[in-house]
């Protein structure tokens, strides 16, 4: 005898992914948005209606009157009480709540909200249902789930606003956040996967509940929703998609200029300078590093040699490749050694006066067609360029640490930067295996502009007292697939570095979301700097 298929009823149509997930199983599906009587045959009913507690309670009471006594009732909630709804349903042992921090396909996890009244059989059936829908069972808690939703959707809305203002392209925004922060997807792509209508409604709900205007959906999101361009499932949203749901955006045009960088200079002897020099030398370019004095130049050579040796031990490069890179590298304290370089990259202290002095010296020393670059992420590229007589040849090249491993480079052009200078910078990135994204000259560029309000909001969650560091980090990592939560990321960046970036961003933009965190200021003042000294949010003595 053929085994009877489980019959699952879905009410509401508020989350299309639920229907998609159920239809992807062997279960029989009944949709009953208007005719609840059709659910008389249902073994399981999933309620996806908006989370309004009294309306959900009334719906569960109607389902109790219609459905068989053993029907499992699953109600999707974000802030309503599962206990309250179960108690009012008429069948408390057969009601469970379901909390989904991030809707599939972007998210892969959900939390079953069991109550003291939930029977063992019901709990088991609910777990089996979750697995059949392709969801991983999470343990989050109402306060943490609400907190991370605020955290992430504020970041997503800010990303859409950055696109709307025309600061950077949709592709560059997504690429910057994927490669710069190691995220599984860029923010605009994530919005398309969630569904722009779903994201729009969630932001409205967050704004209504919190009174925080930063959740007000951007005009771009609202206009796309009004036009029916809802993201991946409709083939068009912030990106375009083909019939299989794959991205079909036109690619970036290759640079029409045939450029090859052969000789590179690096000014500085710190971690970033040595990393950039190693990348350039390993990529086949003659590389000259200029340090402040001979001692620092010698240490830079030792640093580069040790790094290449480690790469040999780990099997990343051969002994021959290491030696070839060292043969192409020179460390000196003589600025004149940079005279014939095609590109010179300044990587000195993040101080405007210091950088301007370097650019004035480079302008005197380097050949007329050399391109000069600054690695700043928070100071003005234009201000550095104004210290030279060749502002058209100055760009920003913001590398991420460690430069030997991180693939992203933010290429910042000023109003004066020539196409030729930008082409040289892109060629260098391409030759070294880096991915460059274009952005205009202003503090924070793409990554820090979007990242630090997110990190600051995370710290603010602690001040409210409803969540802990461990809970937020674990939930962000599990529910959103991020490689690390905000507090672990702050410790990794360095609390002092994070505070300095916040101060610079607030100086530039003056907005509350970019304001330095009082908690962060206090921690740094007390000598808590994060992972580098073992004192931070996730590392404590």
Short mmCIF file of C-alpha atoms in Angstrom, two decimals:
data_model
loop_
_atom_site.label_atom_id
_atom_site.label_comp_id
_atom_site.label_asym_id
_atom_site.label_seq_id
_atom_site.Cartn_x
_atom_site.Cartn_y
_atom_site.Cartn_z
CA UNK A 1 0.00 0.00 0.00
CA UNK A 2 1.33 3.43 -0.94
CA UNK A 3 2.18 5.58 2.07
CA UNK A 4 -0.08 8.62 2.43
CA UNK A 5 1.70 11.91 1.87
CA UNK A 6 1.73 14.48 4.65
CA UNK A 7 -0.67 17.32 3.90
CA UNK A 8 0.66 20.78 4.75
CA UNK A 9 -1.51 23.85 4.69
CA UNK A 10 0.01 27.31 4.30
CA UNK A 11 -1.90 30.43 5.32
CA UNK A 12 -1.06 34.03 4.57
CA UNK A 13 1.23 34.12 1.57
CA UNK A 14 3.25 36.64 3.55
CA UNK A 15 6.45 34.65 3.05
CA UNK A 16 6.72 33.16 -0.42
CA UNK A 17 9.76 31.15 0.61
CA UNK A 18 7.53 28.97 2.85
CA UNK A 19 5.42 27.88 -0.11
CA UNK A 20 8.55 27.37 -2.21
CA UNK A 21 10.13 25.25 0.53
CA UNK A 22 7.01 23.11 1.07
CA UNK A 23 6.54 22.60 -2.66
CA UNK A 24 10.13 21.40 -2.82
CA UNK A 25 9.27 18.45 -0.56
CA UNK A 26 7.18 15.30 -1.14
CA UNK A 27 4.35 16.77 0.90
CA UNK A 28 0.97 17.70 -0.50
CA UNK A 29 0.38 21.44 -0.27
CA UNK A 30 -2.86 23.31 0.42
CA UNK A 31 -2.92 27.11 0.23
CA UNK A 32 -5.75 28.57 2.25
CA UNK A 33 -5.43 32.32 2.39
CA UNK A 34 -9.20 32.82 2.02
CA UNK A 35 -10.80 29.38 2.50
CA UNK A 36 -9.71 27.98 5.86
CA UNK A 37 -12.18 25.11 5.56
CA UNK A 38 -9.84 23.54 2.99
CA UNK A 39 -7.48 22.82 5.89
CA UNK A 40 -9.75 20.12 7.29
CA UNK A 41 -7.39 17.54 5.69
CA UNK A 42 -4.16 19.15 6.87
CA UNK A 43 -1.67 17.28 9.05
CA UNK A 44 0.35 20.47 9.54
CA UNK A 45 -0.65 24.11 9.12
CA UNK A 46 1.95 26.88 8.79
CA UNK A 47 0.66 30.38 9.52
CA UNK A 48 2.71 33.12 7.81
CA UNK A 49 0.32 36.01 8.48
CA UNK A 50 1.76 39.28 9.91
CA UNK A 51 2.83 39.08 13.53
CA UNK A 52 -0.10 40.80 15.22
CA UNK A 53 -0.72 38.85 18.39
CA UNK A 54 -4.52 39.21 18.75
CA UNK A 55 -5.04 38.43 15.07
CA UNK A 56 -2.86 35.34 15.29
CA UNK A 57 -4.68 34.19 18.42
CA UNK A 58 -8.04 34.52 16.63
CA UNK A 59 -6.69 32.60 13.63
CA UNK A 60 -5.42 29.75 15.79
CA UNK A 61 -8.82 29.49 17.47
CA UNK A 62 -10.49 29.20 14.05
CA UNK A 63 -7.99 26.52 13.02
CA UNK A 64 -8.71 24.60 16.23
CA UNK A 65 -12.36 24.44 15.20
CA UNK A 66 -11.57 23.27 11.65
CA UNK A 67 -8.52 21.00 11.80
CA UNK A 68 -8.27 17.44 13.18
CA UNK A 69 -7.20 17.22 16.81
CA UNK A 70 -3.73 15.96 15.94
CA UNK A 71 -2.96 18.69 13.37
CA UNK A 72 0.29 20.52 14.17
CA UNK A 73 -0.17 24.30 14.10
CA UNK A 74 3.00 26.29 13.37
CA UNK A 75 2.77 30.07 13.64
CA UNK A 76 5.58 32.35 12.43
CA UNK A 77 6.28 35.11 14.92
CA UNK A 78 8.98 37.64 15.67
CA UNK A 79 7.83 39.41 18.85
CA UNK A 80 4.56 37.74 19.88
CA UNK A 81 4.57 35.28 22.77
CA UNK A 82 4.40 31.62 21.71
CA UNK A 83 3.12 30.73 25.19
CA UNK A 84 0.30 33.25 24.97
CA UNK A 85 -0.76 32.10 21.51
CA UNK A 86 -0.62 28.42 22.47
CA UNK A 87 -2.71 29.00 25.59
CA UNK A 88 -5.43 30.80 23.62
CA UNK A 89 -5.47 28.33 20.71
CA UNK A 90 -7.61 25.63 22.29
CA UNK A 91 -4.91 23.01 21.68
CA UNK A 92 -1.77 24.25 23.47
CA UNK A 93 0.03 20.93 23.18
CA UNK A 94 -0.07 21.10 19.35
CA UNK A 95 1.05 24.70 18.80
CA UNK A 96 4.64 25.83 18.20
CA UNK A 97 6.10 29.16 17.21
CA UNK A 98 8.64 29.59 14.42
CA UNK A 99 11.13 32.46 14.35
CA UNK A 100 13.12 33.02 11.15
CA UNK A 101 15.84 35.70 11.54
CA UNK A 102 16.63 35.80 7.83
CA UNK A 103 14.22 34.33 5.26
CA UNK A 104 15.58 31.74 2.81
CA UNK A 105 17.25 31.47 0.39
CA UNK A 106 19.51 34.05 2.05
CA UNK A 107 19.10 32.47 5.49
CA UNK A 108 19.23 28.78 6.33
CA UNK A 109 18.21 28.65 9.98
CA UNK A 110 15.09 29.00 12.13
CA UNK A 111 14.18 28.69 15.79
CA UNK A 112 11.37 26.47 17.05
CA UNK A 113 9.58 28.19 19.93
CA UNK A 114 8.30 25.44 22.19
CA UNK A 115 6.26 26.16 25.30
CA UNK A 116 5.81 24.29 28.60
CA UNK A 117 2.58 22.99 27.08
CA UNK A 118 4.16 21.57 23.92
CA UNK A 119 3.95 17.77 23.85
CA UNK A 120 7.01 15.65 23.14
CA UNK A 121 5.36 14.30 19.99
CA UNK A 122 4.63 17.82 18.74
CA UNK A 123 8.21 18.93 19.36
CA UNK A 124 9.51 15.94 17.40
CA UNK A 125 7.14 16.56 14.48
CA UNK A 126 8.13 20.23 14.37
CA UNK A 127 11.84 19.31 14.21
CA UNK A 128 11.18 16.87 11.36
CA UNK A 129 9.22 19.60 9.52
CA UNK A 130 12.08 22.05 9.90
CA UNK A 131 14.57 19.58 8.42
CA UNK A 132 12.23 18.74 5.52
CA UNK A 133 12.10 22.46 4.68
CA UNK A 134 15.91 22.57 4.55
CA UNK A 135 16.28 24.70 7.69
CA UNK A 136 18.83 24.32 10.47
CA UNK A 137 17.38 24.51 13.96
CA UNK A 138 18.74 27.49 15.90
CA UNK A 139 18.56 28.55 19.54
CA UNK A 140 18.36 32.34 19.64
CA UNK A 141 15.83 33.92 21.97
CA UNK A 142 13.36 36.73 21.30
CA UNK A 143 15.58 39.61 22.45
CA UNK A 144 18.59 38.44 20.45
CA UNK A 145 16.55 37.71 17.32
CA UNK A 146 14.99 41.17 17.46
CA UNK A 147 18.39 42.78 18.08
CA UNK A 148 20.17 41.16 15.16
CA UNK A 149 17.27 41.94 12.85
CA UNK A 150 17.69 45.61 13.75
CA UNK A 151 21.44 45.28 13.29
CA UNK A 152 21.36 43.70 9.85
CA UNK A 153 18.40 45.50 8.30
CA UNK A 154 19.79 48.90 9.27
CA UNK A 155 22.97 47.91 7.39
CA UNK A 156 20.96 46.68 4.37
CA UNK A 157 18.94 49.90 4.18
CA UNK A 158 22.12 51.98 4.44
CA UNK A 159 23.61 49.99 1.56
CA UNK A 160 20.59 50.68 -0.63
CA UNK A 161 20.87 54.38 0.24
CA UNK A 162 24.53 54.36 -0.82
CA UNK A 163 23.48 52.99 -4.21
CA UNK A 164 20.63 55.47 -4.47
CA UNK A 165 22.95 58.45 -3.96
CA UNK A 166 25.18 57.16 -6.79
CA UNK A 167 28.34 56.89 -4.70
CA UNK A 168 29.25 53.47 -6.09
CA UNK A 169 27.78 50.89 -8.45
CA UNK A 170 25.62 48.02 -7.21
CA UNK A 171 28.31 45.54 -8.26
CA UNK A 172 31.07 47.43 -6.45
CA UNK A 173 29.03 47.79 -3.25
CA UNK A 174 28.35 44.07 -3.14
CA UNK A 175 31.90 43.09 -4.09
CA UNK A 176 33.37 45.44 -1.49
CA UNK A 177 31.36 43.94 1.37
CA UNK A 178 31.89 40.35 0.24
CA UNK A 179 35.64 40.61 -0.16
CA UNK A 180 36.31 43.30 2.45
CA UNK A 181 34.34 41.60 5.25
CA UNK A 182 34.20 37.99 4.04
CA UNK A 183 30.39 38.01 3.85
CA UNK A 184 28.59 35.23 1.96
CA UNK A 185 26.80 37.80 -0.20
CA UNK A 186 26.76 41.54 -0.73
CA UNK A 187 24.00 43.63 0.89
CA UNK A 188 22.13 44.41 -2.33
CA UNK A 189 22.21 40.80 -3.44
CA UNK A 190 21.00 39.78 0.03
CA UNK A 191 18.06 42.19 -0.24
CA UNK A 192 17.13 40.65 -3.60
CA UNK A 193 17.26 37.16 -2.08
CA UNK A 194 15.12 38.15 0.88
CA UNK A 195 12.66 39.87 -1.47
CA UNK A 196 12.47 43.64 -1.64
CA UNK A 197 8.82 43.60 -0.56
CA UNK A 198 9.61 41.41 2.45
CA UNK A 199 12.60 43.58 3.39
CA UNK A 200 10.53 46.74 2.88
CA UNK A 201 7.79 45.47 5.22
CA UNK A 202 10.34 44.37 7.82
CA UNK A 203 11.96 47.82 7.78
CA UNK A 204 8.58 49.54 8.19
CA UNK A 205 7.82 47.24 11.13
CA UNK A 206 11.21 47.99 12.71
CA UNK A 207 10.67 51.72 12.27
CA UNK A 208 7.20 51.53 13.82
CA UNK A 209 8.41 49.48 16.78
CA UNK A 210 11.62 51.38 17.51
CA UNK A 211 10.84 54.88 16.25
CA UNK A 212 14.23 54.81 14.55
CA UNK A 213 14.06 56.65 11.21
CA UNK A 214 17.16 54.85 9.92
CA UNK A 215 14.83 51.94 9.16
CA UNK A 216 12.69 54.06 6.83
CA UNK A 217 13.06 52.26 3.48
CA UNK A 218 14.99 54.24 0.90
CA UNK A 219 13.11 55.76 -2.00
CA UNK A 220 14.87 53.31 -4.30
CA UNK A 221 13.50 50.29 -2.42
CA UNK A 222 10.00 51.74 -2.29
CA UNK A 223 9.98 52.55 -6.01
CA UNK A 224 11.19 49.07 -6.97
CA UNK A 225 8.52 47.44 -4.79
CA UNK A 226 5.81 49.69 -6.27
CA UNK A 227 6.97 48.68 -9.77
CA UNK A 228 6.79 44.97 -8.92
CA UNK A 229 10.57 44.50 -9.12
CA UNK A 230 10.89 42.41 -5.98
CA UNK A 231 14.30 40.81 -6.42
CA UNK A 232 15.46 37.38 -7.45
CA UNK A 233 12.03 35.75 -7.67
CA UNK A 234 10.70 38.32 -10.16
CA UNK A 235 13.91 38.48 -12.21
CA UNK A 236 14.62 42.07 -11.33
CA UNK A 237 15.37 44.04 -8.20
CA UNK A 238 18.56 45.79 -7.25
CA UNK A 239 20.21 43.33 -9.67
CA UNK A 240 18.84 41.43 -12.66
CA UNK A 241 18.37 37.64 -12.78
CA UNK A 242 17.75 35.00 -15.45
CA UNK A 243 15.04 32.30 -15.38
CA UNK A 244 17.19 30.10 -13.12
CA UNK A 245 17.67 32.90 -10.61
CA UNK A 246 21.29 33.54 -11.57
CA UNK A 247 22.62 37.08 -11.82
CA UNK A 248 22.44 38.48 -15.34
CA UNK A 249 23.83 41.99 -14.79
CA UNK A 250 26.11 43.24 -17.56
CA UNK A 251 29.76 42.95 -16.57
CA UNK A 252 32.09 45.90 -16.08
CA UNK A 253 33.83 46.97 -19.27
CA UNK A 254 37.52 46.18 -19.32
CA UNK A 255 39.82 49.19 -19.32
CA UNK A 256 40.42 50.32 -22.90
CA UNK A 257 43.96 51.37 -21.95
CA UNK A 258 46.67 48.76 -22.42
CA UNK A 259 48.66 49.26 -19.22
CA UNK A 260 51.37 47.16 -17.61
CA UNK A 261 53.03 48.04 -14.31
CA UNK A 262 56.64 46.85 -14.16
CA UNK A 263 58.32 48.83 -11.39
CA UNK A 264 56.58 49.64 -8.09
CA UNK A 265 57.64 51.74 -5.12
CA UNK A 266 56.30 51.52 -1.58
CA UNK A 267 56.93 54.22 1.03
CA UNK A 268 56.75 52.95 4.60
CA UNK A 269 57.99 49.98 6.58
CA UNK A 270 54.98 48.92 8.65
CA UNK A 271 52.76 45.87 8.29
CA UNK A 272 50.74 47.26 5.41
CA UNK A 273 53.76 48.58 3.49
CA UNK A 274 55.59 45.25 3.79
CA UNK A 275 52.46 43.35 2.75
CA UNK A 276 51.96 45.46 -0.38
CA UNK A 277 55.63 45.14 -1.28
CA UNK A 278 55.49 41.36 -0.91
CA UNK A 279 52.39 41.15 -3.12
CA UNK A 280 54.05 43.26 -5.82
CA UNK A 281 57.35 41.38 -5.79
CA UNK A 282 55.61 37.99 -5.81
CA UNK A 283 53.57 39.12 -8.82
CA UNK A 284 56.72 39.71 -10.87
CA UNK A 285 57.27 43.45 -10.44
CA UNK A 286 60.52 45.09 -9.46
CA UNK A 287 59.68 46.49 -6.03
CA UNK A 288 61.49 49.25 -4.10
CA UNK A 289 60.52 49.84 -0.45
CA UNK A 290 61.70 53.12 1.07
CA UNK A 291 61.83 53.27 4.86
CA UNK A 292 62.65 56.17 7.16
CA UNK A 293 66.14 54.84 7.94
CA UNK A 294 68.43 51.90 7.21
CA UNK A 295 67.42 50.04 10.35
CA UNK A 296 63.75 50.09 9.36
CA UNK A 297 64.67 49.13 5.80
CA UNK A 298 66.55 46.11 7.13
CA UNK A 299 63.62 45.09 9.29
CA UNK A 300 61.29 45.37 6.29
CA UNK A 301 63.50 42.95 4.36
CA UNK A 302 63.47 40.58 7.33
CA UNK A 303 59.66 40.81 7.55
CA UNK A 304 59.19 40.10 3.87
CA UNK A 305 61.67 37.21 3.95
CA UNK A 306 59.94 35.66 6.97
CA UNK A 307 56.52 35.97 5.34
CA UNK A 308 57.70 34.34 2.10
CA UNK A 309 59.41 31.57 4.11
CA UNK A 310 56.13 30.89 5.93
CA UNK A 311 54.35 30.66 2.56
CA UNK A 312 56.91 28.06 1.44
CA UNK A 313 56.39 26.01 4.62
CA UNK A 314 52.62 26.07 4.08
CA UNK A 315 52.98 24.95 0.49
CA UNK A 316 51.60 28.15 -1.02
CA UNK A 317 54.72 28.95 -3.05
CA UNK A 318 57.91 27.15 -4.07
CA UNK A 319 61.42 27.93 -2.85
CA UNK A 320 62.18 29.20 -6.37
CA UNK A 321 59.21 31.58 -6.27
CA UNK A 322 60.36 32.91 -2.92
CA UNK A 323 63.87 33.56 -4.18
CA UNK A 324 62.60 35.21 -7.36
CA UNK A 325 60.47 37.59 -5.28
CA UNK A 326 63.44 38.46 -3.05
CA UNK A 327 65.61 39.06 -6.11
CA UNK A 328 63.04 41.61 -7.35
CA UNK A 329 62.83 43.38 -3.97
CA UNK A 330 65.00 46.15 -2.57
CA UNK A 331 64.64 47.94 0.77
CA UNK A 332 66.38 51.28 1.19
CA UNK A 333 66.18 54.64 2.94
CA UNK A 334 66.92 56.56 -0.26
CA UNK A 335 63.85 58.22 -1.81
CA UNK A 336 65.79 58.67 -5.08
CA UNK A 337 65.49 54.91 -5.65
CA UNK A 338 61.86 55.56 -6.63
CA UNK A 339 62.77 57.82 -9.56
CA UNK A 340 61.94 55.27 -12.28
CA UNK A 341 58.86 53.63 -10.73
CA UNK A 342 55.61 53.42 -12.72
CA UNK A 343 53.55 53.45 -9.52
CA UNK A 344 54.51 54.54 -6.00
CA UNK A 345 52.26 53.63 -3.07
CA UNK A 346 52.47 55.63 0.14
CA UNK A 347 51.76 53.52 3.26
CA UNK A 348 52.93 55.69 6.15
CA UNK A 349 51.12 56.78 9.33
CA UNK A 350 47.48 57.89 9.03
CA UNK A 351 48.35 61.55 9.54
CA UNK A 352 47.60 64.25 6.99
CA UNK A 353 50.79 66.28 7.57
CA UNK A 354 52.99 63.20 7.33
CA UNK A 355 51.31 62.01 4.14
CA UNK A 356 51.47 65.44 2.49
CA UNK A 357 55.20 65.64 3.21
CA UNK A 358 55.69 62.26 1.54
CA UNK A 359 53.70 63.32 -1.53
CA UNK A 360 55.67 66.55 -1.87
CA UNK A 361 58.90 64.51 -1.81
CA UNK A 362 57.54 61.97 -4.31
CA UNK A 363 56.45 64.74 -6.66
CA UNK A 364 60.04 66.01 -6.75
CA UNK A 365 61.57 62.55 -7.12
CA UNK A 366 59.37 60.45 -9.39
CA UNK A 367 59.30 60.57 -13.17
CA UNK A 368 56.62 62.81 -14.72
CA UNK A 369 54.28 59.99 -15.77
CA UNK A 370 54.49 58.05 -12.50
CA UNK A 371 51.21 57.47 -10.65
CA UNK A 372 51.21 58.20 -6.91
CA UNK A 373 48.82 56.38 -4.56
CA UNK A 374 47.87 56.69 -0.90
CA UNK A 375 46.61 53.77 1.18
CA UNK A 376 44.43 55.96 3.40
CA UNK A 377 40.91 54.85 4.22
CA UNK A 378 39.85 57.88 6.23
CA UNK A 379 41.86 60.91 5.11
CA UNK A 380 41.32 62.96 1.96
CA UNK A 381 43.04 61.74 -1.21
CA UNK A 382 42.47 65.21 -2.65
CA UNK A 383 44.42 66.75 0.24
CA UNK A 384 47.34 64.41 -0.46
CA UNK A 385 47.16 65.23 -4.18
CA UNK A 386 47.22 68.97 -3.47
CA UNK A 387 50.73 68.57 -2.04
CA UNK A 388 51.95 67.79 -5.58
CA UNK A 389 52.07 69.49 -8.94
CA UNK A 390 50.40 66.42 -10.51
CA UNK A 391 46.97 65.98 -8.85
CA UNK A 392 45.78 64.21 -12.02
CA UNK A 393 48.24 61.38 -11.25
CA UNK A 394 47.13 60.73 -7.65
CA UNK A 395 44.72 57.99 -6.57
CA UNK A 396 43.71 56.20 -3.40
CA UNK A 397 44.44 52.47 -3.12
CA UNK A 398 42.95 51.20 0.14
CA UNK A 399 44.24 47.68 0.83
CA UNK A 400 42.79 45.47 3.53
CA UNK A 401 44.89 43.82 6.20
CA UNK A 402 46.67 41.49 5.69
CA UNK A 403 47.45 42.73 2.19
CA UNK A 404 48.97 39.38 1.25
CA UNK A 405 45.66 37.58 1.83
CA UNK A 406 42.79 40.06 1.36
CA UNK A 407 41.64 40.35 -2.26
CA UNK A 408 39.84 43.70 -2.08
CA UNK A 409 41.30 47.11 -2.95
CA UNK A 410 39.13 50.24 -2.87
CA UNK A 411 40.25 52.49 -5.73
CA UNK A 412 39.40 56.08 -4.93
CA UNK A 413 39.64 58.77 -7.61
CA UNK A 414 39.41 62.51 -7.03
CA UNK A 415 37.80 65.02 -9.35
CA UNK A 416 41.25 65.59 -10.85
CA UNK A 417 42.35 61.95 -11.31
CA UNK A 418 42.97 61.12 -14.98
CA UNK A 419 41.73 58.00 -16.77
CA UNK A 420 45.35 57.01 -17.31
CA UNK A 421 46.16 57.12 -13.59
CA UNK A 422 43.06 55.07 -12.75
CA UNK A 423 44.01 52.55 -15.45
CA UNK A 424 47.51 52.15 -13.97
CA UNK A 425 46.00 51.55 -10.51
CA UNK A 426 43.56 48.95 -11.90
CA UNK A 427 46.36 47.26 -13.81
CA UNK A 428 48.40 46.93 -10.61
CA UNK A 429 45.42 45.37 -8.83
CA UNK A 430 44.83 42.99 -11.70
CA UNK A 431 48.50 41.96 -11.93
CA UNK A 432 48.63 41.23 -8.18
CA UNK A 433 45.41 39.20 -8.21
CA UNK A 434 43.39 41.83 -6.36
CA UNK A 435 39.83 42.94 -7.12
CA UNK A 436 39.39 46.70 -7.25
CA UNK A 437 36.14 48.57 -6.68
CA UNK A 438 35.63 52.19 -7.71
CA UNK A 439 34.58 54.86 -5.26
CA UNK A 440 34.91 58.61 -4.98
CA UNK A 441 37.22 60.39 -2.57
CA UNK A 442 35.54 60.66 0.82
CA UNK A 443 36.14 59.18 4.28
CA UNK A 444 35.29 55.53 4.73
CA UNK A 445 34.88 54.73 1.03
CA UNK A 446 32.43 51.80 0.76
CA UNK A 447 33.40 49.25 3.40
CA UNK A 448 34.05 51.43 6.44
CA UNK A 449 31.10 53.69 5.62
CA UNK A 450 28.74 50.69 5.79
CA UNK A 451 30.57 48.59 8.37
CA UNK A 452 31.14 50.97 11.26
CA UNK A 453 27.54 52.09 11.84
CA UNK A 454 26.71 48.36 11.99
CA UNK A 455 29.45 47.80 14.57
CA UNK A 456 28.42 50.87 16.55
CA UNK A 457 24.80 49.70 16.61
CA UNK A 458 25.97 46.33 17.92
CA UNK A 459 27.70 48.06 20.84
CA UNK A 460 24.50 50.01 21.44
CA UNK A 461 22.61 46.73 21.83
CA UNK A 462 24.75 45.93 24.86
CA UNK A 463 23.85 49.25 26.44
CA UNK A 464 20.16 48.29 26.23
CA UNK A 465 20.98 45.28 28.41
CA UNK A 466 18.80 42.70 26.65
CA UNK A 467 21.56 40.74 24.89
CA UNK A 468 25.10 39.56 25.49
CA UNK A 469 28.22 39.67 23.33
CA UNK A 470 28.22 35.89 22.90
CA UNK A 471 24.53 35.76 21.96
CA UNK A 472 24.79 38.44 19.29
CA UNK A 473 27.98 37.02 17.74
CA UNK A 474 26.62 33.47 17.70
CA UNK A 475 23.30 34.50 16.19
CA UNK A 476 24.86 36.67 13.47
CA UNK A 477 27.21 33.85 12.53
CA UNK A 478 24.58 31.08 12.57
CA UNK A 479 21.53 32.88 11.21
CA UNK A 480 23.19 35.15 8.67
CA UNK A 481 26.22 33.09 7.77
CA UNK A 482 28.70 35.87 8.57
CA UNK A 483 32.26 34.64 9.26
CA UNK A 484 32.31 36.43 12.61
CA UNK A 485 29.93 38.43 14.74
CA UNK A 486 30.31 42.19 15.25
CA UNK A 487 32.15 41.96 18.57
CA UNK A 488 34.69 39.42 17.40
CA UNK A 489 35.21 41.62 14.33
CA UNK A 490 35.76 44.71 16.50
CA UNK A 491 38.39 42.84 18.52
CA UNK A 492 40.06 41.66 15.31
CA UNK A 493 40.20 45.15 13.79
CA UNK A 494 41.41 46.62 17.08
CA UNK A 495 39.27 48.73 19.39
CA UNK A 496 41.62 51.71 19.12
CA UNK A 497 41.63 51.49 15.32
CA UNK A 498 37.82 51.15 15.30
CA UNK A 499 37.44 54.22 17.52
CA UNK A 500 39.76 56.27 15.30
CA UNK A 501 37.72 55.31 12.22
CA UNK A 502 34.46 56.19 13.98
CA UNK A 503 35.83 59.60 14.93
CA UNK A 504 36.96 60.31 11.38
CA UNK A 505 33.63 59.22 9.90
CA UNK A 506 31.73 61.38 12.37
CA UNK A 507 33.99 64.32 11.55
CA UNK A 508 33.19 63.81 7.86
CA UNK A 509 29.44 63.09 8.03
CA UNK A 510 28.28 64.35 11.44
CA UNK A 511 25.49 61.78 11.69
CA UNK A 512 24.40 59.91 14.82
CA UNK A 513 25.06 56.55 13.19
CA UNK A 514 28.71 57.48 12.67
CA UNK A 515 29.19 58.92 16.17
CA UNK A 516 31.94 57.32 18.30
CA UNK A 517 30.56 54.84 20.81
CA UNK A 518 30.94 55.97 24.46
CA UNK A 519 31.50 52.31 25.44
CA UNK A 520 34.29 52.01 22.90
CA UNK A 521 35.86 55.27 24.08
CA UNK A 522 35.86 54.04 27.67
CA UNK A 523 37.37 50.67 26.76
CA UNK A 524 40.16 52.22 24.72
CA UNK A 525 40.89 54.74 27.47
CA UNK A 526 41.24 51.80 29.87
CA UNK A 527 43.77 50.15 27.56
CA UNK A 528 41.43 47.53 26.10
CA UNK A 529 42.47 47.26 22.45
CA UNK A 530 41.04 43.92 21.34
CA UNK A 531 42.80 40.80 20.16
CA UNK A 532 46.24 42.42 19.88
CA UNK A 533 46.56 42.83 23.65
CA UNK A 534 44.08 40.20 24.79
CA UNK A 535 41.58 42.70 26.20
CA UNK A 536 38.36 43.27 24.30
CA UNK A 537 34.74 42.25 23.90
CA UNK A 538 35.53 38.59 23.23
CA UNK A 539 39.00 38.38 24.74
CA UNK A 540 39.50 39.27 28.38
CA UNK A 541 42.31 38.60 30.87
#
